[in-house]
Amino acid sequence: MQQRDDAVLPAGRTDTDDEEVGPALRDAGAVVSRTEADEAAAAQARLRYEAEGLPTLAPDGAIAGELRGDELLHAQRSPAMLNRLDGAGTLPGYAGTLSLTSRRLIHIGHVTFSVSLAQIDELSVVGERLLVTLSSAEGVSLDVAGPRLLRVMIGMARKTATR
């Protein structure tokens, strides 16, 4: 005899009631909503950046001292968690602010990490994490808000930098 799942719920309750949904399912719904919004923003931004170019921000704080010559600031994400993977393994991650410039990705936190856009081989998004593969066989994972939109911005900055 097969037991019905709803037999264990209080009378009048269904398995879709908020109080009966565990945190994992509740959080999964939020992740799906963020992903859909990020995908839509990335698609719109791709068209806008193709037509108008990337936005330029006025640098302030720590990033102002990191910019070189005519380097422009296009985007910032804070908080941003950066993890590096080199040939020996994963290096400890750290929080900070990620900046996209016309030439580099710069993460300023406990230490400063900078990589030239020319060193980026591949960009991919897994869940809510942006994965960056470098030509040096190293990798970087970035936990940031809007990773799909950021991937579009980095792609456009790379395209613009190679012109």
CSV table of N, CA and C in Angstrom, one decimal:
chain,number,residue,atom,x,y,z
A,1,MET,N,0.8,-1.2,0.0
A,1,MET,CA,0.0,0.0,0.0
A,1,MET,C,0.9,1.2,0.0
A,2,GLN,N,0.6,2.2,-0.9
A,2,GLN,CA,1.4,3.4,-1.0
A,2,GLN,C,0.8,4.5,-0.1
A,3,GLN,N,1.8,5.1,0.6
A,3,GLN,CA,1.4,6.2,1.6
A,3,GLN,C,1.4,7.5,0.8
A,4,ARG,N,0.4,8.3,1.0
A,4,ARG,CA,0.3,9.6,0.4
A,4,ARG,C,1.1,10.6,1.2
A,5,ASP,N,1.8,11.5,0.4
A,5,ASP,CA,2.7,12.5,1.1
A,5,ASP,C,1.9,13.5,1.9
A,6,ASP,N,0.7,13.8,1.4
A,6,ASP,CA,-0.1,14.8,2.1
A,6,ASP,C,-0.7,14.3,3.4
A,7,ALA,N,-0.6,13.0,3.6
A,7,ALA,CA,-1.2,12.4,4.8
A,7,ALA,C,-0.5,12.9,6.1
A,8,VAL,N,0.7,13.4,6.0
A,8,VAL,CA,1.5,13.8,7.2
A,8,VAL,C,1.3,15.3,7.4
A,9,LEU,N,0.6,16.0,6.5
A,9,LEU,CA,0.4,17.4,6.7
A,9,LEU,C,-0.8,17.7,7.6
A,10,PRO,N,-0.8,18.8,8.3
A,10,PRO,CA,-2.0,19.1,9.1
A,10,PRO,C,-3.2,19.3,8.2
A,11,ALA,N,-4.4,19.1,8.7
A,11,ALA,CA,-5.6,19.3,7.9
A,11,ALA,C,-5.6,20.7,7.3
A,12,GLY,N,-6.0,20.8,6.0
A,12,GLY,CA,-6.1,22.1,5.3
A,12,GLY,C,-4.8,22.6,4.8
A,13,ARG,N,-3.7,22.0,5.1
A,13,ARG,CA,-2.4,22.5,4.6
A,13,ARG,C,-2.0,21.7,3.3
A,14,THR,N,-1.2,22.4,2.5
A,14,THR,CA,-0.6,21.7,1.3
A,14,THR,C,0.9,21.8,1.3
A,15,ASP,N,1.5,21.0,0.5
A,15,ASP,CA,3.0,21.0,0.5
A,15,ASP,C,3.5,22.3,-0.2
A,16,THR,N,2.7,23.2,-0.7
A,16,THR,CA,3.1,24.4,-1.3
A,16,THR,C,3.0,25.6,-0.3
A,17,ASP,N,2.5,25.4,0.8
A,17,ASP,CA,2.4,26.5,1.8
A,17,ASP,C,3.8,26.9,2.2
A,18,ASP,N,4.1,28.2,2.3
A,18,ASP,CA,5.4,28.7,2.7
A,18,ASP,C,6.0,28.1,4.0
A,19,GLU,N,5.1,27.9,5.0
A,19,GLU,CA,5.7,27.4,6.2
A,19,GLU,C,6.2,26.0,6.1
A,20,GLU,N,5.7,25.2,5.2
A,20,GLU,CA,6.1,23.8,5.0
A,20,GLU,C,7.2,23.7,4.0
A,21,VAL,N,7.6,24.7,3.3
A,21,VAL,CA,8.8,24.6,2.4
A,21,VAL,C,10.0,24.9,3.2
A,22,GLY,N,11.0,24.0,3.1
A,22,GLY,CA,12.2,24.2,3.8
A,22,GLY,C,13.1,25.3,3.2
A,23,PRO,N,14.1,25.8,3.9
A,23,PRO,CA,15.0,26.9,3.4
A,23,PRO,C,15.6,26.6,2.1
A,24,ALA,N,16.0,25.4,1.8
A,24,ALA,CA,16.7,25.1,0.5
A,24,ALA,C,15.7,25.4,-0.7
A,25,LEU,N,14.5,24.9,-0.6
A,25,LEU,CA,13.5,25.2,-1.6
A,25,LEU,C,13.2,26.7,-1.7
A,26,ARG,N,13.0,27.3,-0.6
A,26,ARG,CA,12.7,28.8,-0.6
A,26,ARG,C,13.9,29.5,-1.2
A,27,ASP,N,15.1,29.2,-0.9
A,27,ASP,CA,16.3,29.8,-1.4
A,27,ASP,C,16.5,29.5,-2.9
A,28,ALA,N,16.1,28.3,-3.3
A,28,ALA,CA,16.2,27.9,-4.8
A,28,ALA,C,15.3,28.8,-5.6
A,29,GLY,N,14.1,29.1,-5.1
A,29,GLY,CA,13.3,30.0,-5.8
A,29,GLY,C,13.9,31.4,-6.0
A,30,ALA,N,14.5,31.9,-4.9
A,30,ALA,CA,15.2,33.2,-5.0
A,30,ALA,C,16.3,33.2,-6.0
A,31,VAL,N,17.1,32.1,-6.0
A,31,VAL,CA,18.2,31.9,-7.0
A,31,VAL,C,17.7,32.0,-8.4
A,32,VAL,N,16.6,31.3,-8.7
A,32,VAL,CA,16.0,31.2,-10.0
A,32,VAL,C,15.5,32.6,-10.4
A,33,SER,N,14.9,33.3,-9.5
A,33,SER,CA,14.5,34.7,-9.8
A,33,SER,C,15.6,35.6,-10.1
A,34,ARG,N,16.7,35.5,-9.3
A,34,ARG,CA,17.9,36.4,-9.6
A,34,ARG,C,18.5,36.0,-10.9
A,35,THR,N,18.6,34.7,-11.2
A,35,THR,CA,19.2,34.3,-12.5
A,35,THR,C,18.4,34.8,-13.7
A,36,GLU,N,17.1,34.7,-13.6
A,36,GLU,CA,16.2,35.2,-14.7
A,36,GLU,C,16.4,36.7,-14.9
A,37,ALA,N,16.4,37.4,-13.8
A,37,ALA,CA,16.6,38.9,-13.9
A,37,ALA,C,18.0,39.2,-14.5
A,38,ASP,N,19.0,38.5,-14.0
A,38,ASP,CA,20.4,38.7,-14.5
A,38,ASP,C,20.5,38.4,-16.0
A,39,GLU,N,19.8,37.3,-16.5
A,39,GLU,CA,19.8,36.9,-17.9
A,39,GLU,C,19.1,38.0,-18.7
A,40,ALA,N,18.0,38.5,-18.3
A,40,ALA,CA,17.3,39.6,-19.0
A,40,ALA,C,18.2,40.9,-19.0
A,41,ALA,N,18.8,41.2,-17.9
A,41,ALA,CA,19.6,42.4,-17.9
A,41,ALA,C,20.8,42.3,-18.8
A,42,ALA,N,21.4,41.1,-18.9
A,42,ALA,CA,22.6,40.8,-19.7
A,42,ALA,C,22.2,40.9,-21.2
A,43,ALA,N,21.0,40.4,-21.6
A,43,ALA,CA,20.6,40.4,-23.0
A,43,ALA,C,20.3,41.9,-23.4
A,44,GLN,N,19.7,42.7,-22.5
A,44,GLN,CA,19.4,44.1,-22.9
A,44,GLN,C,20.7,44.9,-22.9
A,45,ALA,N,21.6,44.6,-22.0
A,45,ALA,CA,22.9,45.3,-22.0
A,45,ALA,C,23.7,45.0,-23.2
A,46,ARG,N,23.7,43.8,-23.6
A,46,ARG,CA,24.5,43.4,-24.8
A,46,ARG,C,24.1,44.2,-26.0
A,47,LEU,N,22.8,44.4,-26.2
A,47,LEU,CA,22.4,45.2,-27.3
A,47,LEU,C,22.8,46.7,-27.1
A,48,ARG,N,22.6,47.2,-25.9
A,48,ARG,CA,22.9,48.6,-25.6
A,48,ARG,C,24.4,48.9,-25.8
A,49,TYR,N,25.3,48.0,-25.3
A,49,TYR,CA,26.7,48.2,-25.3
A,49,TYR,C,27.2,48.1,-26.8
A,50,GLU,N,26.6,47.2,-27.6
A,50,GLU,CA,27.0,47.1,-29.0
A,50,GLU,C,26.7,48.5,-29.7
A,51,ALA,N,25.6,49.1,-29.3
A,51,ALA,CA,25.2,50.4,-30.0
A,51,ALA,C,25.9,51.6,-29.4
A,52,GLU,N,26.0,51.6,-28.0
A,52,GLU,CA,26.5,52.8,-27.3
A,52,GLU,C,27.9,52.7,-26.7
A,53,GLY,N,28.4,51.5,-26.6
A,53,GLY,CA,29.6,51.2,-25.8
A,53,GLY,C,29.4,51.1,-24.3
A,54,LEU,N,30.4,50.7,-23.6
A,54,LEU,CA,30.3,50.5,-22.2
A,54,LEU,C,30.1,51.9,-21.4
A,55,PRO,N,29.4,51.9,-20.3
A,55,PRO,CA,29.4,53.1,-19.5
A,55,PRO,C,30.8,53.3,-18.9
A,56,THR,N,31.0,54.6,-18.5
A,56,THR,CA,32.2,54.9,-17.8
A,56,THR,C,31.8,55.6,-16.5
A,57,LEU,N,32.5,55.1,-15.4
A,57,LEU,CA,32.3,55.6,-14.1
A,57,LEU,C,33.4,56.5,-13.6
A,58,ALA,N,33.1,57.4,-12.8
A,58,ALA,CA,34.2,58.2,-12.2
A,58,ALA,C,34.8,57.4,-11.1
A,59,PRO,N,36.1,57.2,-11.2
A,59,PRO,CA,36.8,56.5,-10.1
A,59,PRO,C,37.0,57.2,-8.8
A,60,ASP,N,36.8,56.5,-7.7
A,60,ASP,CA,37.0,57.1,-6.4
A,60,ASP,C,37.5,56.1,-5.5
A,61,GLY,N,38.0,56.5,-4.4
A,61,GLY,CA,38.5,55.6,-3.4
A,61,GLY,C,39.8,54.8,-3.9
A,62,ALA,N,39.9,53.6,-3.5
A,62,ALA,CA,41.1,52.8,-3.8
A,62,ALA,C,41.3,52.6,-5.3
A,63,ILE,N,40.3,52.5,-6.1
A,63,ILE,CA,40.5,52.2,-7.5
A,63,ILE,C,41.1,53.4,-8.2
A,64,ALA,N,40.8,54.6,-7.7
A,64,ALA,CA,41.4,55.8,-8.4
A,64,ALA,C,42.9,55.7,-8.4
A,65,GLY,N,43.5,55.2,-7.4
A,65,GLY,CA,45.0,55.0,-7.3
A,65,GLY,C,45.5,53.9,-8.1
A,66,GLU,N,44.7,53.0,-8.5
A,66,GLU,CA,45.1,51.8,-9.3
A,66,GLU,C,45.1,52.0,-10.8
A,67,LEU,N,44.3,53.0,-11.3
A,67,LEU,CA,44.2,53.2,-12.7
A,67,LEU,C,45.5,53.7,-13.3
A,68,ARG,N,45.8,53.3,-14.5
A,68,ARG,CA,47.0,53.7,-15.2
A,68,ARG,C,46.7,54.5,-16.5
A,69,GLY,N,47.3,55.6,-16.6
A,69,GLY,CA,47.2,56.4,-17.8
A,69,GLY,C,45.8,56.7,-18.2
A,70,ASP,N,45.4,56.3,-19.4
A,70,ASP,CA,44.0,56.6,-19.9
A,70,ASP,C,43.0,55.5,-19.6
A,71,GLU,N,43.3,54.6,-18.7
A,71,GLU,CA,42.5,53.5,-18.3
A,71,GLU,C,41.1,54.0,-17.7
A,72,LEU,N,40.0,53.5,-18.3
A,72,LEU,CA,38.7,53.9,-17.8
A,72,LEU,C,38.1,52.8,-16.9
A,73,LEU,N,37.2,53.3,-16.0
A,73,LEU,CA,36.5,52.4,-15.1
A,73,LEU,C,35.1,52.2,-15.7
A,74,HIS,N,34.7,50.9,-15.9
A,74,HIS,CA,33.4,50.6,-16.5
A,74,HIS,C,32.4,50.0,-15.5
A,75,ALA,N,32.9,49.3,-14.5
A,75,ALA,CA,31.9,48.7,-13.6
A,75,ALA,C,32.6,48.4,-12.3
A,76,GLN,N,31.8,48.3,-11.2
A,76,GLN,CA,32.3,47.9,-9.9
A,76,GLN,C,31.3,47.0,-9.3
A,77,ARG,N,31.7,46.0,-8.5
A,77,ARG,CA,30.9,45.1,-7.8
A,77,ARG,C,31.4,44.9,-6.4
A,78,SER,N,30.6,45.2,-5.4
A,78,SER,CA,31.0,45.1,-4.0
A,78,SER,C,29.8,44.7,-3.2
A,79,PRO,N,29.8,43.6,-2.5
A,79,PRO,CA,31.0,42.8,-2.2
A,79,PRO,C,31.3,41.9,-3.4
A,80,ALA,N,32.5,41.5,-3.5
A,80,ALA,CA,32.9,40.5,-4.5
A,80,ALA,C,33.9,39.5,-3.8
A,81,MET,N,33.6,38.3,-3.9
A,81,MET,CA,34.5,37.2,-3.3
A,81,MET,C,35.3,36.7,-4.5
A,82,LEU,N,36.6,36.7,-4.3
A,82,LEU,CA,37.5,36.2,-5.4
A,82,LEU,C,38.3,35.0,-4.8
A,83,ASN,N,38.2,33.9,-5.6
A,83,ASN,CA,39.0,32.7,-5.3
A,83,ASN,C,39.9,32.4,-6.5
A,84,ARG,N,41.2,32.1,-6.3
A,84,ARG,CA,42.1,31.8,-7.4
A,84,ARG,C,42.5,30.3,-7.4
A,85,LEU,N,42.6,29.8,-8.5
A,85,LEU,CA,43.1,28.4,-8.7
A,85,LEU,C,44.3,28.4,-9.6
A,86,ASP,N,45.4,28.0,-9.0
A,86,ASP,CA,46.7,27.9,-9.8
A,86,ASP,C,47.0,26.5,-10.0
A,87,GLY,N,48.1,26.2,-10.5
A,87,GLY,CA,48.5,24.8,-10.8
A,87,GLY,C,48.6,24.0,-9.5
A,88,ALA,N,48.9,24.6,-8.4
A,88,ALA,CA,49.1,23.8,-7.2
A,88,ALA,C,47.8,23.6,-6.4
A,89,GLY,N,46.7,24.3,-6.7
A,89,GLY,CA,45.5,24.2,-6.0
A,89,GLY,C,44.8,25.5,-5.8
A,90,THR,N,43.7,25.5,-5.0
A,90,THR,CA,43.0,26.7,-4.8
A,90,THR,C,43.6,27.5,-3.7
A,91,LEU,N,43.8,28.8,-4.0
A,91,LEU,CA,44.3,29.7,-3.0
A,91,LEU,C,43.2,30.3,-2.2
A,92,PRO,N,43.4,30.6,-0.9
A,92,PRO,CA,42.3,31.1,-0.1
A,92,PRO,C,41.6,32.3,-0.8
A,93,GLY,N,40.3,32.4,-0.7
A,93,GLY,CA,39.5,33.5,-1.2
A,93,GLY,C,39.5,34.6,-0.3
A,94,TYR,N,39.1,35.8,-0.8
A,94,TYR,CA,39.0,36.9,0.0
A,94,TYR,C,37.9,37.9,-0.6
A,95,ALA,N,37.3,38.7,0.3
A,95,ALA,CA,36.3,39.6,-0.1
A,95,ALA,C,36.9,41.0,-0.4
A,96,GLY,N,36.2,41.7,-1.2
A,96,GLY,CA,36.7,43.0,-1.6
A,96,GLY,C,35.8,43.6,-2.7
A,97,THR,N,36.3,44.5,-3.5
A,97,THR,CA,35.6,45.2,-4.5
A,97,THR,C,36.2,44.8,-5.9
A,98,LEU,N,35.4,44.4,-6.8
A,98,LEU,CA,35.9,44.1,-8.1
A,98,LEU,C,35.6,45.2,-9.1
A,99,SER,N,36.6,45.6,-9.8
A,99,SER,CA,36.4,46.7,-10.8
A,99,SER,C,36.8,46.2,-12.2
A,100,LEU,N,36.0,46.6,-13.2
A,100,LEU,CA,36.3,46.3,-14.6
A,100,LEU,C,36.7,47.6,-15.2
A,101,THR,N,37.9,47.6,-15.8
A,101,THR,CA,38.4,48.8,-16.4
A,101,THR,C,38.6,48.5,-17.9
A,102,SER,N,39.0,49.4,-18.7
A,102,SER,CA,39.2,49.2,-20.1
A,102,SER,C,40.3,48.3,-20.4
A,103,ARG,N,41.1,48.0,-19.4
A,103,ARG,CA,42.3,47.1,-19.6
A,103,ARG,C,42.4,45.9,-18.7
A,104,ARG,N,41.7,46.0,-17.5
A,104,ARG,CA,41.9,44.9,-16.5
A,104,ARG,C,40.7,44.6,-15.7
A,105,LEU,N,40.8,43.5,-15.0
A,105,LEU,CA,39.9,43.2,-13.9
A,105,LEU,C,40.8,43.4,-12.6
A,106,ILE,N,40.3,44.2,-11.7
A,106,ILE,CA,41.1,44.5,-10.5
A,106,ILE,C,40.2,44.2,-9.3
A,107,HIS,N,40.7,43.4,-8.4
A,107,HIS,CA,40.0,43.0,-7.1
A,107,HIS,C,40.8,43.6,-6.0
A,108,ILE,N,40.2,44.6,-5.3
A,108,ILE,CA,40.9,45.2,-4.1
A,108,ILE,C,40.2,44.8,-2.9
A,109,GLY,N,40.9,44.1,-2.0
A,109,GLY,CA,40.5,43.6,-0.8
A,109,GLY,C,41.6,43.6,0.2
A,110,HIS,N,41.8,42.5,0.9
A,110,HIS,CA,43.0,42.4,1.8
A,110,HIS,C,44.3,42.5,1.0
A,111,VAL,N,44.3,42.0,-0.2
A,111,VAL,CA,45.4,42.2,-1.1
A,111,VAL,C,44.7,42.7,-2.5
A,112,THR,N,45.5,43.2,-3.4
A,112,THR,CA,45.0,43.6,-4.7
A,112,THR,C,45.5,42.6,-5.7
A,113,PHE,N,44.5,42.1,-6.5
A,113,PHE,CA,44.7,41.2,-7.6
A,113,PHE,C,44.3,41.8,-8.9
A,114,SER,N,45.1,41.8,-9.9
A,114,SER,CA,44.8,42.4,-11.2
A,114,SER,C,45.2,41.5,-12.3
A,115,VAL,N,44.3,41.4,-13.3
A,115,VAL,CA,44.6,40.6,-14.5
A,115,VAL,C,44.2,41.4,-15.7
A,116,SER,N,45.1,41.4,-16.7
A,116,SER,CA,44.8,42.0,-18.0
A,116,SER,C,43.7,41.3,-18.7
A,117,LEU,N,42.8,42.1,-19.4
A,117,LEU,CA,41.8,41.5,-20.2
A,117,LEU,C,42.3,40.6,-21.2
A,118,ALA,N,43.5,40.9,-21.7
A,118,ALA,CA,44.2,40.1,-22.8
A,118,ALA,C,44.5,38.7,-22.3
A,119,GLN,N,44.6,38.5,-20.9
A,119,GLN,CA,45.0,37.2,-20.4
A,119,GLN,C,43.8,36.3,-20.2
A,120,ILE,N,42.6,36.9,-20.4
A,120,ILE,CA,41.4,36.1,-20.2
A,120,ILE,C,41.1,35.2,-21.4
A,121,ASP,N,41.0,33.9,-21.2
A,121,ASP,CA,40.7,33.0,-22.3
A,121,ASP,C,39.2,32.7,-22.4
A,122,GLU,N,38.6,32.6,-21.3
A,122,GLU,CA,37.2,32.1,-21.3
A,122,GLU,C,36.4,32.7,-20.1
A,123,LEU,N,35.2,33.0,-20.3
A,123,LEU,CA,34.3,33.4,-19.2
A,123,LEU,C,33.1,32.5,-19.2
A,124,SER,N,32.7,32.0,-18.0
A,124,SER,CA,31.5,31.2,-18.0
A,124,SER,C,30.8,31.4,-16.6
A,125,VAL,N,29.5,31.1,-16.6
A,125,VAL,CA,28.8,31.3,-15.3
A,125,VAL,C,28.3,30.0,-14.9
A,126,VAL,N,28.5,29.6,-13.7
A,126,VAL,CA,28.0,28.4,-13.0
A,126,VAL,C,27.2,28.9,-11.8
A,127,GLY,N,25.9,28.7,-11.9
A,127,GLY,CA,25.0,29.1,-10.8
A,127,GLY,C,25.1,30.6,-10.7
A,128,GLU,N,25.6,31.1,-9.5
A,128,GLU,CA,25.8,32.6,-9.3
A,128,GLU,C,27.2,33.0,-9.2
A,129,ARG,N,28.1,32.2,-9.9
A,129,ARG,CA,29.5,32.4,-9.8
A,129,ARG,C,30.1,32.6,-11.2
A,130,LEU,N,30.9,33.6,-11.4
A,130,LEU,CA,31.5,33.9,-12.7
A,130,LEU,C,32.9,33.2,-12.7
A,131,LEU,N,33.2,32.3,-13.6
A,131,LEU,CA,34.5,31.6,-13.7
A,131,LEU,C,35.3,32.2,-14.9
A,132,VAL,N,36.5,32.6,-14.5
A,132,VAL,CA,37.4,33.2,-15.5
A,132,VAL,C,38.6,32.3,-15.7
A,133,THR,N,38.8,31.9,-16.9
A,133,THR,CA,40.0,31.0,-17.3
A,133,THR,C,41.0,31.9,-17.9
A,134,LEU,N,42.2,31.8,-17.4
A,134,LEU,CA,43.3,32.7,-17.8
A,134,LEU,C,44.3,31.9,-18.7
A,135,SER,N,45.0,32.7,-19.6
A,135,SER,CA,45.9,32.0,-20.5
A,135,SER,C,47.1,31.4,-19.8
A,136,SER,N,47.3,31.7,-18.5
A,136,SER,CA,48.4,31.2,-17.7
A,136,SER,C,48.1,29.8,-17.1
A,137,ALA,N,46.9,29.3,-17.5
A,137,ALA,CA,46.4,28.0,-16.9
A,137,ALA,C,45.9,28.2,-15.5
A,138,GLU,N,45.7,29.4,-15.0
A,138,GLU,CA,45.1,29.7,-13.7
A,138,GLU,C,43.7,30.0,-14.0
A,139,GLY,N,42.9,30.0,-12.9
A,139,GLY,CA,41.5,30.4,-13.0
A,139,GLY,C,41.1,31.2,-11.8
A,140,VAL,N,40.1,31.9,-12.0
A,140,VAL,CA,39.5,32.8,-10.9
A,140,VAL,C,38.0,32.6,-10.9
A,141,SER,N,37.5,32.4,-9.7
A,141,SER,CA,36.0,32.4,-9.6
A,141,SER,C,35.6,33.6,-8.8
A,142,LEU,N,34.5,34.2,-9.2
A,142,LEU,CA,34.1,35.5,-8.6
A,142,LEU,C,32.6,35.3,-8.2
A,143,ASP,N,32.4,35.5,-6.9
A,143,ASP,CA,31.0,35.5,-6.4
A,143,ASP,C,30.6,37.0,-6.4
A,144,VAL,N,29.7,37.4,-7.3
A,144,VAL,CA,29.3,38.8,-7.4
A,144,VAL,C,27.8,38.8,-7.7
A,145,ALA,N,27.2,40.0,-7.5
A,145,ALA,CA,25.8,40.2,-7.9
A,145,ALA,C,25.9,40.4,-9.5
A,146,GLY,N,24.9,39.8,-10.1
A,146,GLY,CA,24.8,39.9,-11.6
A,146,GLY,C,25.9,39.4,-12.4
A,147,PRO,N,26.3,38.1,-12.2
A,147,PRO,CA,27.5,37.5,-12.9
A,147,PRO,C,27.3,37.5,-14.4
A,148,ARG,N,26.0,37.3,-14.9
A,148,ARG,CA,25.8,37.2,-16.3
A,148,ARG,C,26.0,38.6,-17.0
A,149,LEU,N,25.4,39.6,-16.3
A,149,LEU,CA,25.6,41.0,-16.8
A,149,LEU,C,27.1,41.3,-16.8
A,150,LEU,N,27.8,41.0,-15.7
A,150,LEU,CA,29.3,41.3,-15.6
A,150,LEU,C,30.0,40.5,-16.8
A,151,ARG,N,29.6,39.3,-17.1
A,151,ARG,CA,30.3,38.6,-18.2
A,151,ARG,C,30.1,39.3,-19.5
A,152,VAL,N,28.9,39.9,-19.7
A,152,VAL,CA,28.7,40.6,-20.9
A,152,VAL,C,29.6,41.9,-20.9
A,153,MET,N,29.7,42.5,-19.8
A,153,MET,CA,30.5,43.7,-19.7
A,153,MET,C,32.0,43.4,-20.0
A,154,ILE,N,32.5,42.3,-19.4
A,154,ILE,CA,33.9,42.0,-19.6
A,154,ILE,C,34.1,41.6,-21.0
A,155,GLY,N,33.2,40.9,-21.6
A,155,GLY,CA,33.3,40.5,-23.0
A,155,GLY,C,33.4,41.7,-23.9
A,156,MET,N,32.5,42.7,-23.7
A,156,MET,CA,32.6,44.0,-24.4
A,156,MET,C,33.9,44.7,-24.2
A,157,ALA,N,34.3,44.8,-23.0
A,157,ALA,CA,35.6,45.5,-22.7
A,157,ALA,C,36.8,44.8,-23.4
A,158,ARG,N,36.7,43.4,-23.4
A,158,ARG,CA,37.8,42.7,-24.2
A,158,ARG,C,37.7,43.0,-25.7
A,159,LYS,N,36.5,43.0,-26.2
A,159,LYS,CA,36.3,43.3,-27.6
A,159,LYS,C,36.8,44.7,-28.0
A,160,THR,N,36.5,45.7,-27.1
A,160,THR,CA,36.9,47.1,-27.3
A,160,THR,C,38.4,47.2,-27.2
A,161,ALA,N,39.0,46.5,-26.2
A,161,ALA,CA,40.4,46.6,-26.0
A,161,ALA,C,41.3,46.1,-27.1
A,162,THR,N,40.7,45.1,-27.9
A,162,THR,CA,41.5,44.5,-29.0
A,162,THR,C,41.3,45.3,-30.3
A,163,ARG,N,40.5,46.3,-30.3
A,163,ARG,CA,40.3,47.1,-31.6
A,163,ARG,C,41.5,48.0,-31.8
